[in-house]
Coordinates of C-alpha atoms (C1' of nucleotides) in Angstrom, one line a residue:
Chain U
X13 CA 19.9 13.1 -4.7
X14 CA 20.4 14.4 -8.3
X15 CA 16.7 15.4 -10.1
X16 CA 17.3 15.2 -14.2
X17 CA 14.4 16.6 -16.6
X18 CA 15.5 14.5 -19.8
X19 CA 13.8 13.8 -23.0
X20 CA 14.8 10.0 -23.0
X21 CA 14.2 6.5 -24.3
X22 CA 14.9 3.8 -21.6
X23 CA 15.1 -0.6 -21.5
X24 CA 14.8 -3.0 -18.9
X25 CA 15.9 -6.5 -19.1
X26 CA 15.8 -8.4 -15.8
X27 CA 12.8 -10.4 -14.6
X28 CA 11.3 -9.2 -17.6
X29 CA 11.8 -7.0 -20.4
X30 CA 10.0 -3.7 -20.8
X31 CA 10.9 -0.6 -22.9
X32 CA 10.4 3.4 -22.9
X33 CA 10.0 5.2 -26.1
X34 CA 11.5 8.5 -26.2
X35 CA 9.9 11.1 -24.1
X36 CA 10.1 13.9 -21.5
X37 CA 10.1 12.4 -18.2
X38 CA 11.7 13.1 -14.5
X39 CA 15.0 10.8 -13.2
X40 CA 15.8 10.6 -10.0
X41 CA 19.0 9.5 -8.8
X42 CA 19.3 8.4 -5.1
X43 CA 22.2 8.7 -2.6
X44 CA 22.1 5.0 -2.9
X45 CA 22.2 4.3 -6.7
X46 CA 18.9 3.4 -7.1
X47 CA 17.3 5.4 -10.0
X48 CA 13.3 6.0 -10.4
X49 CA 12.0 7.1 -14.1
X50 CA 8.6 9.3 -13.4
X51 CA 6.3 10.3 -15.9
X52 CA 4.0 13.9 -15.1
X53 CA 0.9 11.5 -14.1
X54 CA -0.1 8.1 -13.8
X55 CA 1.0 6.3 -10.7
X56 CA 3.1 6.5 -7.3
X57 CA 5.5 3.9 -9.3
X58 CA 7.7 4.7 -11.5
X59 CA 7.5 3.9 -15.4
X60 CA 10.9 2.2 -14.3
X61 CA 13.3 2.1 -11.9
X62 CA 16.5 0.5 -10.4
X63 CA 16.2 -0.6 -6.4
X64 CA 19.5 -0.5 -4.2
X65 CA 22.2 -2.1 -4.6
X66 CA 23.1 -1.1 -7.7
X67 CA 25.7 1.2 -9.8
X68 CA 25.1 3.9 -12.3
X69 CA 27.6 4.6 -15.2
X70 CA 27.7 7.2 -17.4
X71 CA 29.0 5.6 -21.7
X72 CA 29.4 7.5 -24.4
X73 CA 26.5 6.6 -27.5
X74 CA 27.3 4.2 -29.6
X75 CA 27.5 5.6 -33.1
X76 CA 24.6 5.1 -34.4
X77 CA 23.0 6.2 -31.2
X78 CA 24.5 9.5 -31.5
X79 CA 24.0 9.7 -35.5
X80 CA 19.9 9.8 -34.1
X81 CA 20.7 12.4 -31.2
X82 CA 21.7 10.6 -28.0
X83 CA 24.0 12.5 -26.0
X84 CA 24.5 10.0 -23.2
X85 CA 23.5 6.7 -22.0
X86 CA 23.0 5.5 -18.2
X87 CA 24.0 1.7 -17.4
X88 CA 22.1 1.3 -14.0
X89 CA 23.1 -2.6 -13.1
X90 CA 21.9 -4.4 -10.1
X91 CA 24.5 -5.9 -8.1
X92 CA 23.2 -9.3 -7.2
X93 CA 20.5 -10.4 -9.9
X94 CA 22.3 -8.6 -13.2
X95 CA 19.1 -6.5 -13.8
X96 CA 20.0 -3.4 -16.2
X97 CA 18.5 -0.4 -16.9
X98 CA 19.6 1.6 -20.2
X99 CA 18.7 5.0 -20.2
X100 CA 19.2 7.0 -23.8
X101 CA 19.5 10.5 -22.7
X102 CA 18.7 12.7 -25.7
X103 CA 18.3 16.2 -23.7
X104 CA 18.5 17.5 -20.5
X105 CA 16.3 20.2 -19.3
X106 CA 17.0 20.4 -15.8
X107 CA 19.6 18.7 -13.9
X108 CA 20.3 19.4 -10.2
X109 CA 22.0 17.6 -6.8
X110 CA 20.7 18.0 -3.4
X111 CA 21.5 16.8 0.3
X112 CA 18.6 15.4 1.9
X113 CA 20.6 13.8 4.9
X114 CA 19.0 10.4 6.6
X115 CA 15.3 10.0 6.9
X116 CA 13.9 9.3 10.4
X117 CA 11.3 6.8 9.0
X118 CA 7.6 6.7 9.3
X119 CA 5.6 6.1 11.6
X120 CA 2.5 4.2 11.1
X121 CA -0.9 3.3 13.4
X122 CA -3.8 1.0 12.1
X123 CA -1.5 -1.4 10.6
X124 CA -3.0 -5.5 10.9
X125 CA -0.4 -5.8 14.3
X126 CA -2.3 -2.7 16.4
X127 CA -5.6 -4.7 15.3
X128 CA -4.2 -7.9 16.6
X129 CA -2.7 -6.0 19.5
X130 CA -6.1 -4.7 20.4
X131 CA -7.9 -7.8 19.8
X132 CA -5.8 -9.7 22.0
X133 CA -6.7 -7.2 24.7
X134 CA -10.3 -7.3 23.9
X135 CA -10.6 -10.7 23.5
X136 CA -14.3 -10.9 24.7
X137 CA -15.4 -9.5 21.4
X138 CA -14.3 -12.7 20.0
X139 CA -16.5 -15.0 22.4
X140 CA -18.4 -13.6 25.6
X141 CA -16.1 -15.1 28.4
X142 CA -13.6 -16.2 26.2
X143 CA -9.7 -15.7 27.3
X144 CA -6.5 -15.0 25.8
X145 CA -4.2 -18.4 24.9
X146 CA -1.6 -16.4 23.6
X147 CA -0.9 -14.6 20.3
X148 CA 1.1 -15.6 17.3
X149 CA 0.3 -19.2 18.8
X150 CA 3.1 -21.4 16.6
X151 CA 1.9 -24.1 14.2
X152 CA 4.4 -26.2 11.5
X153 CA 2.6 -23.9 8.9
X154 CA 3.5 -20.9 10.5
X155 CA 1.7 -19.0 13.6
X156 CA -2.1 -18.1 14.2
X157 CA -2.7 -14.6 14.8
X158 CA -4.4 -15.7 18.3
X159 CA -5.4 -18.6 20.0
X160 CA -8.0 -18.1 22.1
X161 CA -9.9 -20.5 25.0
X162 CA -13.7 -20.2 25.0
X163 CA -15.0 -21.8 28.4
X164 CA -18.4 -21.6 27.4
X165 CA -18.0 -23.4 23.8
X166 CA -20.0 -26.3 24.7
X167 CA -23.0 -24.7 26.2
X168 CA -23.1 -21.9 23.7
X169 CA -22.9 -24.3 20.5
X170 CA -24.9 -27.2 22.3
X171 CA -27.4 -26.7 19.5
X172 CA -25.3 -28.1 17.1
X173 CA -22.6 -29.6 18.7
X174 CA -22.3 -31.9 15.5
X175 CA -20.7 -28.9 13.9
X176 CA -18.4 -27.1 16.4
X177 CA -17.9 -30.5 18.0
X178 CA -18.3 -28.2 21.3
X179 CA -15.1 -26.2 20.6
X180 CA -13.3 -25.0 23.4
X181 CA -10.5 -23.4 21.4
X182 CA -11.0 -20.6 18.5
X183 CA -8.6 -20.2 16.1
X184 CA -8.1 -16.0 15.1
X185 CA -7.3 -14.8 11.9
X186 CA -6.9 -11.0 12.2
X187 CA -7.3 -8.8 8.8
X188 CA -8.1 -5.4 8.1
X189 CA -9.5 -6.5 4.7
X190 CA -10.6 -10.0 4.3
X191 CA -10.6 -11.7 1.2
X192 CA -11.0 -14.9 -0.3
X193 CA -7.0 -15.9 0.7
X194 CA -7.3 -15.2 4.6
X195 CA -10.0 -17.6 4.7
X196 CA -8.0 -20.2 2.8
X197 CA -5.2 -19.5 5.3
X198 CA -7.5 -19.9 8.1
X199 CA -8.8 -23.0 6.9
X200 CA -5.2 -24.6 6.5
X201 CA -4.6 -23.5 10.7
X202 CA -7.9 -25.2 11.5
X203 CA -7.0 -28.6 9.0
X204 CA -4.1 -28.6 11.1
X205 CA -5.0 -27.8 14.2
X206 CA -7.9 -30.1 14.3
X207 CA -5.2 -32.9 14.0
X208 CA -4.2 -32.0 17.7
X209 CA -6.1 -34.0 20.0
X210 CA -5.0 -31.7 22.5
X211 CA -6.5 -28.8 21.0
X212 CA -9.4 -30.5 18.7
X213 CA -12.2 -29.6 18.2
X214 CA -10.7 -26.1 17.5
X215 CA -13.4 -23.9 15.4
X216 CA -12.3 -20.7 13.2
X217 CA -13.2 -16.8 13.9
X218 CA -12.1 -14.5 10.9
X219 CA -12.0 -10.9 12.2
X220 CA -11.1 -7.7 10.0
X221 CA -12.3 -5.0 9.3
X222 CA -13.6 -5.5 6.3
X223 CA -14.7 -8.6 4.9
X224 CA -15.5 -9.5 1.0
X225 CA -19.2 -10.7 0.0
X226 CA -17.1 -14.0 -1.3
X227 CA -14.8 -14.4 1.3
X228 CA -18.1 -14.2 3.5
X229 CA -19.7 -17.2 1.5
X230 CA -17.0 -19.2 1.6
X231 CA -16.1 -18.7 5.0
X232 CA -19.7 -19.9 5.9
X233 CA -19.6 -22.6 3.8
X234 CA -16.6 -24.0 5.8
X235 CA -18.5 -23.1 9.1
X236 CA -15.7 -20.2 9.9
X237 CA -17.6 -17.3 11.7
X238 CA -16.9 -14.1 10.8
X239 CA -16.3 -10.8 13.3
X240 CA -16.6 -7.1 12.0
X241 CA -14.0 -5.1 13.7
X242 CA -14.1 -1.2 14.6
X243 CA -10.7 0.0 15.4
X244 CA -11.7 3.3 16.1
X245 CA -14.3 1.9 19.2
X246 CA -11.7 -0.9 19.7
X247 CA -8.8 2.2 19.9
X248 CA -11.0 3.9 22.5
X249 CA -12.0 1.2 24.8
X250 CA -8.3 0.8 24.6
X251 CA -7.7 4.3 25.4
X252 CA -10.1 4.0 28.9
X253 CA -12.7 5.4 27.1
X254 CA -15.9 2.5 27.4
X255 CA -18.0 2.3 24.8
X256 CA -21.7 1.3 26.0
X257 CA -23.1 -2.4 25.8
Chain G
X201 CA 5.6 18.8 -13.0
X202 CA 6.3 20.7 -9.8
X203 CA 9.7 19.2 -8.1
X204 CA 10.4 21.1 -4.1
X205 CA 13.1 19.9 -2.0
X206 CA 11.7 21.5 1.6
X207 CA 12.0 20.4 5.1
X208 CA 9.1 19.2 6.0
X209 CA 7.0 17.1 8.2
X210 CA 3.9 14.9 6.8
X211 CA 0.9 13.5 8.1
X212 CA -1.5 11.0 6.5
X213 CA -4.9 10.1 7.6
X214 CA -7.2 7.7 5.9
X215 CA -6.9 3.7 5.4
X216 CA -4.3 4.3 8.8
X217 CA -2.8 7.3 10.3
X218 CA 1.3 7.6 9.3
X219 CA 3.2 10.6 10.8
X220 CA 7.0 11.4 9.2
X221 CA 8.5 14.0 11.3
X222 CA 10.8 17.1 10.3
X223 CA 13.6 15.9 7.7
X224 CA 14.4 17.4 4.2
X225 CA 12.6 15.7 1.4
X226 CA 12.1 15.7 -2.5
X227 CA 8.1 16.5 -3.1
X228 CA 6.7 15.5 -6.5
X229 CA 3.5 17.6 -7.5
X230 CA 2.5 15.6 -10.4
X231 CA -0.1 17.0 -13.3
X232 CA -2.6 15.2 -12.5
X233 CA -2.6 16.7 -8.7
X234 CA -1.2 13.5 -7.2
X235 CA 1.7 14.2 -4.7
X236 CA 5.0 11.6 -3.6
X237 CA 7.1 12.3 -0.5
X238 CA 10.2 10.8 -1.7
X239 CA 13.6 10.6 1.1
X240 CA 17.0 9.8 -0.6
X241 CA 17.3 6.2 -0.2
X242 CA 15.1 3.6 0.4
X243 CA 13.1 2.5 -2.3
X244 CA 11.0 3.3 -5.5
X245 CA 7.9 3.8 -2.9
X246 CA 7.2 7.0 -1.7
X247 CA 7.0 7.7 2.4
X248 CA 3.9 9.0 1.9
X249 CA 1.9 10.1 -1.1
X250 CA -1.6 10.7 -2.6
X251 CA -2.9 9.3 -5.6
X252 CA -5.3 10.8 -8.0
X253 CA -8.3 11.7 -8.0
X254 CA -6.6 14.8 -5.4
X255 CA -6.5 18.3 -5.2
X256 CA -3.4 20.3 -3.6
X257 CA -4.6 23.4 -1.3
X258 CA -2.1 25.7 0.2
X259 CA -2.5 27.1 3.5
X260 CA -1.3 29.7 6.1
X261 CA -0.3 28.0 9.5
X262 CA -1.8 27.9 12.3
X263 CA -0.5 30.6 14.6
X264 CA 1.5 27.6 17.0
X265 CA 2.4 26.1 13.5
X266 CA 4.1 29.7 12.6
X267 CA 5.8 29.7 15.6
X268 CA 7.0 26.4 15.3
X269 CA 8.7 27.8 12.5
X270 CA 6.3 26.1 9.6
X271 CA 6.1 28.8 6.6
X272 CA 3.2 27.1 4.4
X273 CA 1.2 23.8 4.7
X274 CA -0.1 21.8 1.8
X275 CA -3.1 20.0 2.1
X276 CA -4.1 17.0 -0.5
X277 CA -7.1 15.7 -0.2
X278 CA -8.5 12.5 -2.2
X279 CA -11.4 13.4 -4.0
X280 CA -13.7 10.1 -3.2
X281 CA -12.1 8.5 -0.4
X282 CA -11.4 11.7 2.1
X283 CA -7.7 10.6 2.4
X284 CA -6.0 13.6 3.3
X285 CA -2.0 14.4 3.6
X286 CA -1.2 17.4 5.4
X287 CA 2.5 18.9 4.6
X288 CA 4.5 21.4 7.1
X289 CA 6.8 23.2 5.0
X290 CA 9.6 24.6 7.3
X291 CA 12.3 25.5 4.7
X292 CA 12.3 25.7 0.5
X293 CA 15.5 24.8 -1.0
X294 CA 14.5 24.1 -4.2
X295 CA 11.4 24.8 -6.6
X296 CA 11.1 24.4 -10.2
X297 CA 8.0 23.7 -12.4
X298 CA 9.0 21.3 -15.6
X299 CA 6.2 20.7 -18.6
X300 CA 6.7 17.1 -19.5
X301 CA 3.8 16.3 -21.7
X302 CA 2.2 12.9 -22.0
X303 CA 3.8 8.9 -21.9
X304 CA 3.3 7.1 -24.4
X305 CA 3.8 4.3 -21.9
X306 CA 5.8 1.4 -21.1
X307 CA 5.6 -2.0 -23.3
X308 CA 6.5 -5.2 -21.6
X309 CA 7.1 -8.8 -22.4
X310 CA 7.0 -11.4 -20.3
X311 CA 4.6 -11.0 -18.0
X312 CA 2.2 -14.1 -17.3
X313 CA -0.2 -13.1 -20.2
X314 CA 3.0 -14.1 -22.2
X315 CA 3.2 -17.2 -20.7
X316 CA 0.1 -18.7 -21.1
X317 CA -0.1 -17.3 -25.0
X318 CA 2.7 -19.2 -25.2
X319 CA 1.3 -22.3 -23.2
X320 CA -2.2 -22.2 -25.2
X321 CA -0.4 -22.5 -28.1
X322 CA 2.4 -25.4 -27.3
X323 CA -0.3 -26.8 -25.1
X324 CA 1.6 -30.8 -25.7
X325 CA 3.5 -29.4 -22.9
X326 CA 0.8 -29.8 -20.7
X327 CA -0.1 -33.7 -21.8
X328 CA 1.5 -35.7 -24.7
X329 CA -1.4 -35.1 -27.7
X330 CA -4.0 -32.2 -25.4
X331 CA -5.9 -29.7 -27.6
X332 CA -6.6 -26.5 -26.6
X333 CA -10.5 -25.8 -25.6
X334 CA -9.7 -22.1 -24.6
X335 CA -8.2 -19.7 -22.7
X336 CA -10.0 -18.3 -20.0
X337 CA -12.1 -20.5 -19.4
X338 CA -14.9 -18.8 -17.5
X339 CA -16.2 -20.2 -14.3
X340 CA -18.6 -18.5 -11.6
X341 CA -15.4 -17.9 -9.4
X342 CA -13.1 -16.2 -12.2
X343 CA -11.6 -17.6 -15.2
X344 CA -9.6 -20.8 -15.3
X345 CA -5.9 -19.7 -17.4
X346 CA -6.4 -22.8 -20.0
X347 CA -9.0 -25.9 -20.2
X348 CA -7.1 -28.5 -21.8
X349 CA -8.9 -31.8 -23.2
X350 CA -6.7 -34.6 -23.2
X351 CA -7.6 -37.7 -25.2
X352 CA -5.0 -39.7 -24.1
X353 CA -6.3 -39.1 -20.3
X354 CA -7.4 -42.4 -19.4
X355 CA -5.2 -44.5 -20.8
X356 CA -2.3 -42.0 -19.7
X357 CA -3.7 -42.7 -16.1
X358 CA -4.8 -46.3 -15.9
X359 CA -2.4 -47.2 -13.3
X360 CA -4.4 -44.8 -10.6
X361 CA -7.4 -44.2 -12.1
X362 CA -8.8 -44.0 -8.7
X363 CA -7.1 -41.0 -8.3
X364 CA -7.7 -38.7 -11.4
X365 CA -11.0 -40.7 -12.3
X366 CA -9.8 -41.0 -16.0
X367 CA -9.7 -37.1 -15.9
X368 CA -10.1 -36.1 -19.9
X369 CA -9.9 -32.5 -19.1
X370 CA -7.1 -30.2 -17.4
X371 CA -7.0 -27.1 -15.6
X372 CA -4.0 -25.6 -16.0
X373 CA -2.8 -22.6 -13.9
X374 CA -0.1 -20.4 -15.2
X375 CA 2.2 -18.2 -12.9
X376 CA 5.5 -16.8 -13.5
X377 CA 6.1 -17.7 -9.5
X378 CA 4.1 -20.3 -8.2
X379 CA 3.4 -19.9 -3.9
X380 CA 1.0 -21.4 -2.0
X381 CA -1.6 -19.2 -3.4
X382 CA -1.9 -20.8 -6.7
X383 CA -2.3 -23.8 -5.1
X384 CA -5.2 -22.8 -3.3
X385 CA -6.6 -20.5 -6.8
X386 CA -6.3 -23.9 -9.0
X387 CA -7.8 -25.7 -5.7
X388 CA -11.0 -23.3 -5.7
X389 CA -11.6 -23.8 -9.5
X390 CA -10.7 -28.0 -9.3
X391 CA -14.1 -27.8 -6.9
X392 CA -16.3 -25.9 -8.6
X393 CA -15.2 -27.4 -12.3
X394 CA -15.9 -31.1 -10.8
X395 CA -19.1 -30.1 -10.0
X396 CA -20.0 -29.7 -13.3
X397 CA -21.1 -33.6 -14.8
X398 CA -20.0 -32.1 -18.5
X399 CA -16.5 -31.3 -17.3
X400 CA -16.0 -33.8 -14.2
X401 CA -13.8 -35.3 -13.7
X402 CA -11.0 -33.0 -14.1
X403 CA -7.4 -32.8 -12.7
X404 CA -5.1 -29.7 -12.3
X405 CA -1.5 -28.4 -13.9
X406 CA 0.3 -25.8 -12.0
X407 CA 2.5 -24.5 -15.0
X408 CA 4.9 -22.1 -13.8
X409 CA 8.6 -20.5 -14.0
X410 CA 9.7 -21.6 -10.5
X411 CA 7.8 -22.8 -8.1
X412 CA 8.4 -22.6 -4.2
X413 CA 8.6 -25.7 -2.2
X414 CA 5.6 -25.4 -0.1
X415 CA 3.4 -25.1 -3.1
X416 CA 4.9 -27.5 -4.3
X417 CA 4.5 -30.1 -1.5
X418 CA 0.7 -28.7 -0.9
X419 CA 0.2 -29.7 -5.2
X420 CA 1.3 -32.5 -4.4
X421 CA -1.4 -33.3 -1.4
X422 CA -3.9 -32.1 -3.2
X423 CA -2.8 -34.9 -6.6
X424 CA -2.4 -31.5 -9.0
X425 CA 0.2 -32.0 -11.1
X426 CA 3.4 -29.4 -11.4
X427 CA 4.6 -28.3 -14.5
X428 CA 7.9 -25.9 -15.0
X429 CA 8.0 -23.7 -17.7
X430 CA 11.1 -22.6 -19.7
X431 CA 10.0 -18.8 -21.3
X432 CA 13.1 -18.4 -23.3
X433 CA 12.4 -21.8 -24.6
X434 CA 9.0 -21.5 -25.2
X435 CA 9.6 -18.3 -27.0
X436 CA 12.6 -20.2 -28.9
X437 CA 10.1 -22.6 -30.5
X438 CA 7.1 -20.0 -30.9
X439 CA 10.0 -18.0 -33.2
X440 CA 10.6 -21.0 -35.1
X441 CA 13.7 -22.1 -33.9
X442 CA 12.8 -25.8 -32.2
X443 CA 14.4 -27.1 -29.3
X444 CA 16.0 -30.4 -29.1
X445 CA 14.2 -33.5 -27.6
Chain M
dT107 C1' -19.6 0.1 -9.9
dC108 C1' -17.7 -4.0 -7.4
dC109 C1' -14.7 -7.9 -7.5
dT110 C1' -10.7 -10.6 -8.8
dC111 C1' -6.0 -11.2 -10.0
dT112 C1' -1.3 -9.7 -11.4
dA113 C1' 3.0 -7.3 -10.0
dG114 C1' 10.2 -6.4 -12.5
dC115 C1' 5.2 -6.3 -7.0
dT116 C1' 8.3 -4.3 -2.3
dT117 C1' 9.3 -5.1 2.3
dG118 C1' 9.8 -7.2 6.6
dG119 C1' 10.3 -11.2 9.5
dA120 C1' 11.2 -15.9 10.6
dC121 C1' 13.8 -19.9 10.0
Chain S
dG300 C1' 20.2 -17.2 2.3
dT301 C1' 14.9 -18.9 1.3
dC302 C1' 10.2 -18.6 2.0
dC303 C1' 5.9 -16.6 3.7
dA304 C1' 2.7 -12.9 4.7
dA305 C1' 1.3 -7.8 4.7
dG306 C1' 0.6 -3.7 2.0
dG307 C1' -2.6 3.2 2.7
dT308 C1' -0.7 -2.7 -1.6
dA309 C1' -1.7 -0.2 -6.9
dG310 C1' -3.6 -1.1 -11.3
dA311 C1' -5.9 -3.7 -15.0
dG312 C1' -9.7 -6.1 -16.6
dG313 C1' -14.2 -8.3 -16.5
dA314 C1' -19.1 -8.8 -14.9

DNA sequence: TCCTCTAGCTTGGAC
DNA sequence: GTCCAAGGTAGAGGA
């Protein structure tokens, strides 16, 4: 990894183009070509950058360039989509190459599958008495998070069976945050699902987390129910120690 | 700017828990407090990082820390959300501080405000004689990209007036990349907008640079019309050098 | 402030 | 390869 403290101006052209007046700002060059332009601020993203695979190449200025105090420029090209990034180096202030070796990874818990995971496991929360049909149960429009059988659907919703049609089958759509999209996606699962006279009627339970005020309203409005979820109870039931009822 | 290259070992608790264990890393220790855990490789994402509002405290180990070998941790806490990354610093083999200054920030083109500048004002593209009503057309749900009013609708349409209901109005949703997404957007505001008896009824244009298949297909079940844009193009005739028809 | 939508999204997975 | 969904999405912009 080589760290370079450069006053410099920089382009983009690829999927767009996007430009960097001249300025002090941090480049870091990665063991695999990629190249990230920081500024001393502003985001976790770079101002602009170059992903793997790619190739860096060091030019000469053109005339002009150097005539206005460029000293060297930096071609960073994308191998596969032709993206470019042109780096104007006017001065360097730091410049400095370091062995980092392989990174194990990270390790992350509290991502959507553990909630799905957990779910699945405590799948009474969905529906008293309901069991497990499987997860990542496989439609033609991709899989539902789970499917779930609810033996007492009929009795439970008897009071307006109209609605629920007396559902013996829930359809899951876990989410850590809900917004308006997971309950479109959950309504396209239940348009389709309901078209399987095996499984119709099959009624909709959007679990996460967190659920938006709008993705609330419009989940009611298409009669989807919505669940609350609390990993951290969920995570100790999990972990043998019961939570009280 | 503060750059270290350390071994070190990180742990982040807040949204989720992530754990990166002992490797050699670059640490960014930006201005503004904000911190990125970047490995050599990868991508322009940090492993881990914290974003600002966040304060960096340095710490003593603990006494099985010290053991362990761990000279100094750093704690960075977010100041509204309690996020908190905890670095073990094992080994310092580099440290430098660097005084950047300010961005003046990065100026794109082509991004989908472009687009639809562009589309507002050829707006024929969108129907053979349509004017403009505006951009942004405000509805309780978010604005609509570009009303359209197009005279011609009826006549245009006669064939399946059924369908479009003599639609004199358009909706027209710009995206650089149409998915399945837009679809369902455009969808949402084709509801709401046909409630309204001053607007109703009115059909839908997805204008966009590509547009996947699904989408696509999904437009097509739901009778919205698919429209793809040429930028360059469009930008040729806004520059006053006309295309051919 | 909350909420929505864009992003050179990136990244991973399935087909 | 293409396409879809998740992300500590982040960040901008409007109500």
């Amino acid at each position: 990894m080589r760290l370079v403290i450069a006053r410099c101006a920089v382009d983009y052209t690829g999927r767009l183009n996007a430009h960097l007046p001249l300025a002090t700002r941090l480049l870091v060059h990665k063991g695999d070509g990629s190249l990230l332009v920081h500024s001393d601020g502003g985001s976790y993203k770079p101002l602009n950058w170059m992903s793997p695979p790619c190739t860096l190449a060091s030019e000469e200025p053109g005339e002009e360039e150097a005539s206005a105090g460029v000293l060297e420029v930096w071609r960073v090209t994308h191998k596969k989509t032709g993206d470019a990034l042109r780096v104007q180096i006017y001065e360097v202030l730091h410049d400095s190459n370091h062995d980092l070796g392989i990174d194990p990874g990270l390790q992350k818990d509290g991502v959507e599958a553990d909630l799905q995971r957990l779910l699945a496991e405590q799948v009474e929360l969905v529906a008293e008495g309901a069991t497990l049909v499987r997860r990542e149960f496989p439609t033609a429009i991709g899989p539902v998070d789970l499917m779930v059988r609810d033996p007492d659907g009929v009795a439970i919703e008897v009071a307006d069976e109209s609605a629920t049609g007396g559902a013996r089958h829930i359809a899951v759509e876990v989410k850590r945050k809900a917004g308006i999209d997971a309950v479109e996606q959950l309504t396209r699962y239940l348009e389709l699902l309901n078209r399987d006279s095996h499984l119709a009627p099959v009624r909709g339970v959007l679990a996460a987390q967190s659920i938006a005020p709008q993705a609330r309203t419009l989940a009611g409005d298409r009669g989807i129910e919505v669940l609350l979820l609390d990993y951290d109870a969920m995570k100790g039931v999990e972990s043998g120690v019961p939570t009280l009822f």
